[in-house]
Amino acid sequence: MDLSSFLDLIDSTIRLSTPLLFAALAGLYSERSGIFDISLEGKMLIAAFASASAAAVWGSVVLGLCVGILASIAFSLVHGVASITYRGNQIVSGVAINFIAAGLTIILGQSWFGQGGRTPSLFGGGRFTAVNLPGAEAIRDVPVIGPIYSGVLSGQTPLVYVAFLMVPLTWWVLFRTRFGLRLRAVGENPAAVDTAGISVTWLRYRAVIICGVLCGFAGAYLSTGQAAGFTRDMTAGKGYIALAALIFANWKPVPVMFACLLFGFLDAVSIRVQGVDLPLVGQVSVQFVQALPYILTVVLLAGFVGKATPPRAGGVPYVKER
Amino acid sequence: MSRPYAKLPRWIDYGLIPLVNLVVAFLVAGLVVLLVGESPLQAAVLMLRGAFGYAEGFGFTLYYATNFIFTGLAVAVAFHGGLFNIGGEGQAYVGGLGVAVVALGLGAILPWWLNLPLAIALSFAFGALWAFIPAYLQARRGSHIVITTIMFNFIAAAFMVYLLVGVLKPAGSMAPETRTFDAGGQLPKLKGLFDLFGFNLGGAPLNVSIFVALLAAFLVWLLIWRTKLGYEIRTLGFSPRAARYAGMSETRLIVVTMMISGGLAGMMALNAIMGDQYRLAIDFPQGAGFVGIAVALMGRGHPAGIVPAAVLFGMLYQGGAELAFDMPAISRDMIVIIQGLVILFAGALENMFRPGIGAAYQRVRFRTEEPAGESVGEAR
């Protein structure tokens, strides 16, 4: 494998892990506050649809992003109402949201645009375009550094940079601010937070809303950054892979980034490995590589590669003592 | 599951509240229909006519209902043990392999009535096997069953595509599916039976596996409420600690419960593969495993509730397909929304109307301080 195809692989790894990163960080906020969220998938999907629709109608990708985030927040609030206010089963609520999003995007898409659930193709201002970092052209011909800087680091869509900047930001919010401390506390021991006079409900609602915002970014990236428009069921399980990355990373921001890069890398490899003879193993079937993230997650969950410890109060509705 | 609200009479708990939840779910679905510019009332009429208005449509409704009885029972059995099996889709998919092994191997040798019990056993075994690993990991390694069963859905999909594209595809064929089963691998349709009563089922794929489904429903009732194992499963569901103190083996119970659940999901393949398609094809469960969640929640985990809930969803599937002809804006994906709404209102938001209904009931009871009202309260 020469340098340029290797860099190509790294480049697509970054692009494929960006939506996972947004979604996994979204899940991080929610689950750290004690609200399990398997509806990342559904929220990404509805956001992808909403932002592509808005961008197609108004021709503005920024407007699209905003609409996508709003749609995702709306679904987050449904999850919040069900699991915080009405103390319902969080898993059941998440499953419901995934179905509603899957059906709604197709029905509305068909009724609005009449293209079998697709939105019209986006062009011009309707898409996120590549950002060229300063000096990318100038050092393109410098060996090694040149191609890395101008081929991989530069020339990504803005949302890619946002996603990777979200990682230190999330770390700072969670571990260096009062809000973050309380957020983590409410996921471990809500009764203690309540005793300290802080509203468990409001804290968890804020976490769920942040989750919605980040899922909105993830969806908008899929339909207006990576692709040029929405296609039916375009998340294709990415929400679950993000969830897997979150568990894999033990609910910590920086490991989440590496887990997402790993799963993005597997995705990038699975496209390239088809029909290629590898040393030792021979031809690896595409299906195996595609299933690898899921298999890895199961192996990890089984505790064979380190132990996953979820937030202690996760999934348990908080009942204030009367 | 803890229930922080006051107890109510059974008819409210098992009758009124589920009904209210269902009605609200359909009202919201009606809003979606309005949003795409169609009349919800007209859509409902068309759907009912498509599902029950003529014999063939009714046959399709019951065919779909058969799938959902199996998957609904699967989810319900796991629920009783406090486990949430989202893996019905994958278990049904792998269960199809069990059916295919029998039908491909013995289809030309044995008649269908000998192959049926074999196919039941093997589809159950394959489905159970697919549920075994998540169950074992939950019981012994503490990994969350919801996540592992979701992962196993994806793994099942990849695994089955691998088999269908490679091993099972007949030579020279491009389509990723097995060859068509021989006569012994095909379950008889119920057309002849219905002809006796003057109903023409037409091309409806309703077949004998509906009887297997009803038998399974009865056996699940027997298992959960009339056997020692069922008692243990319910104890585990109510309180794992109580089960432990009573000397029940948690590991064994989790694994057995999940394997029964997975086996029931696997049996769904009988209906779809041996009863209708006569070949194993890619993604044949078509979401039936997920519909099972809605069916089980709506039926409150009891076979007597699951069977009607399955028929309701069968109606939605069949009626939805018919509806798409008259209202092109509403495709079958509408069902996915309704399914989600039912899961939301009957499952996650089941507590939403409970305090209101409870308060209203108490008020009515206090106002009519009569023996009749009293006896209802005392009855439970």
PDB file of N, CA and C in Angstrom, chain A residues 85-88 317-320 322, chain B residues 1-7 350-351 354-355:
ATOM      1  N   THR A  85     -40.235  12.680  32.976  1.00  0.00           N
ATOM      2  CA  THR A  85     -41.476  13.129  33.608  1.00  0.00           C
ATOM      3  C   THR A  85     -42.386  11.955  33.952  1.00  0.00           C
ATOM      4  N   TYR A  86     -42.584  11.056  32.984  1.00  0.00           N
ATOM      5  CA  TYR A  86     -43.522   9.968  33.242  1.00  0.00           C
ATOM      6  C   TYR A  86     -42.843   8.679  33.682  1.00  0.00           C
ATOM      7  N   ARG A  87     -41.539   8.739  33.911  1.00  0.00           N
ATOM      8  CA  ARG A  87     -40.791   7.609  34.475  1.00  0.00           C
ATOM      9  C   ARG A  87     -41.058   6.305  33.728  1.00  0.00           C
ATOM     10  N   GLY A  88     -41.149   6.401  32.420  1.00  0.00           N
ATOM     11  CA  GLY A  88     -41.380   5.207  31.614  1.00  0.00           C
ATOM     12  C   GLY A  88     -40.082   4.440  31.411  1.00  0.00           C
ATOM     13  N   PRO A 317     -35.607   5.416  36.410  1.00  0.00           N
ATOM     14  CA  PRO A 317     -36.296   6.697  36.626  1.00  0.00           C
ATOM     15  C   PRO A 317     -36.149   7.129  38.074  1.00  0.00           C
ATOM     16  N   TYR A 318     -35.998   8.430  38.270  1.00  0.00           N
ATOM     17  CA  TYR A 318     -35.807   8.919  39.631  1.00  0.00           C
ATOM     18  C   TYR A 318     -37.153   9.235  40.266  1.00  0.00           C
ATOM     19  N   VAL A 319     -37.421   8.598  41.390  1.00  0.00           N
ATOM     20  CA  VAL A 319     -38.655   8.861  42.125  1.00  0.00           C
ATOM     21  C   VAL A 319     -38.274   9.587  43.402  1.00  0.00           C
ATOM     22  N   LYS A 320     -38.698  10.821  43.477  1.00  0.00           N
ATOM     23  CA  LYS A 320     -38.422  11.603  44.688  1.00  0.00           C
ATOM     24  C   LYS A 320     -39.210  10.992  45.834  1.00  0.00           C
ATOM     25  N   ARG A 322     -41.452  10.757  49.002  1.00  0.00           N
ATOM     26  CA  ARG A 322     -42.500  11.660  49.478  1.00  0.00           C
ATOM     27  C   ARG A 322     -42.570  11.612  50.988  1.00  0.00           C
TER      28      ARG A 322
ATOM     29  N   MET B   1     -40.848  -4.382  37.146  1.00  0.00           N
ATOM     30  CA  MET B   1     -40.891  -2.928  36.960  1.00  0.00           C
ATOM     31  C   MET B   1     -41.642  -2.285  38.114  1.00  0.00           C
ATOM     32  N   SER B   2     -41.053  -1.302  38.705  1.00  0.00           N
ATOM     33  CA  SER B   2     -41.690  -0.665  39.844  1.00  0.00           C
ATOM     34  C   SER B   2     -42.862   0.171  39.372  1.00  0.00           C
ATOM     35  N   ARG B   3     -43.867   0.212  40.183  1.00  0.00           N
ATOM     36  CA  ARG B   3     -45.041   0.968  39.782  1.00  0.00           C
ATOM     37  C   ARG B   3     -45.387   1.936  40.912  1.00  0.00           C
ATOM     38  N   PRO B   4     -44.970   3.178  40.755  1.00  0.00           N
ATOM     39  CA  PRO B   4     -45.105   4.097  41.878  1.00  0.00           C
ATOM     40  C   PRO B   4     -46.514   4.642  42.058  1.00  0.00           C
ATOM     41  N   TYR B   5     -47.444   4.190  41.250  1.00  0.00           N
ATOM     42  CA  TYR B   5     -48.779   4.765  41.356  1.00  0.00           C
ATOM     43  C   TYR B   5     -49.742   3.800  42.037  1.00  0.00           C
ATOM     44  N   ALA B   6     -50.881   4.358  42.499  1.00  0.00           N
ATOM     45  CA  ALA B   6     -51.850   3.572  43.252  1.00  0.00           C
ATOM     46  C   ALA B   6     -52.435   2.450  42.398  1.00  0.00           C
ATOM     47  N   LYS B   7     -52.818   1.381  43.080  1.00  0.00           N
ATOM     48  CA  LYS B   7     -53.408   0.249  42.363  1.00  0.00           C
ATOM     49  C   LYS B   7     -54.830   0.566  41.935  1.00  0.00           C
ATOM     50  N   GLU B 350     -46.936   4.629  29.417  1.00  0.00           N
ATOM     51  CA  GLU B 350     -48.097   3.967  30.001  1.00  0.00           C
ATOM     52  C   GLU B 350     -48.549   4.666  31.283  1.00  0.00           C
ATOM     53  N   ASN B 351     -47.638   5.418  31.896  1.00  0.00           N
ATOM     54  CA  ASN B 351     -48.011   6.100  33.132  1.00  0.00           C
ATOM     55  C   ASN B 351     -48.643   7.459  32.904  1.00  0.00           C
ATOM     56  N   ARG B 354     -52.432   7.278  33.545  1.00  0.00           N
ATOM     57  CA  ARG B 354     -52.802   6.512  34.729  1.00  0.00           C
ATOM     58  C   ARG B 354     -53.222   7.394  35.908  1.00  0.00           C
ATOM     59  N   PRO B 355     -52.437   8.425  36.289  1.00  0.00           N
ATOM     60  CA  PRO B 355     -52.867   9.244  37.434  1.00  0.00           C
ATOM     61  C   PRO B 355     -54.216   9.897  37.180  1.00  0.00           C
TER      62      PRO B 355
END
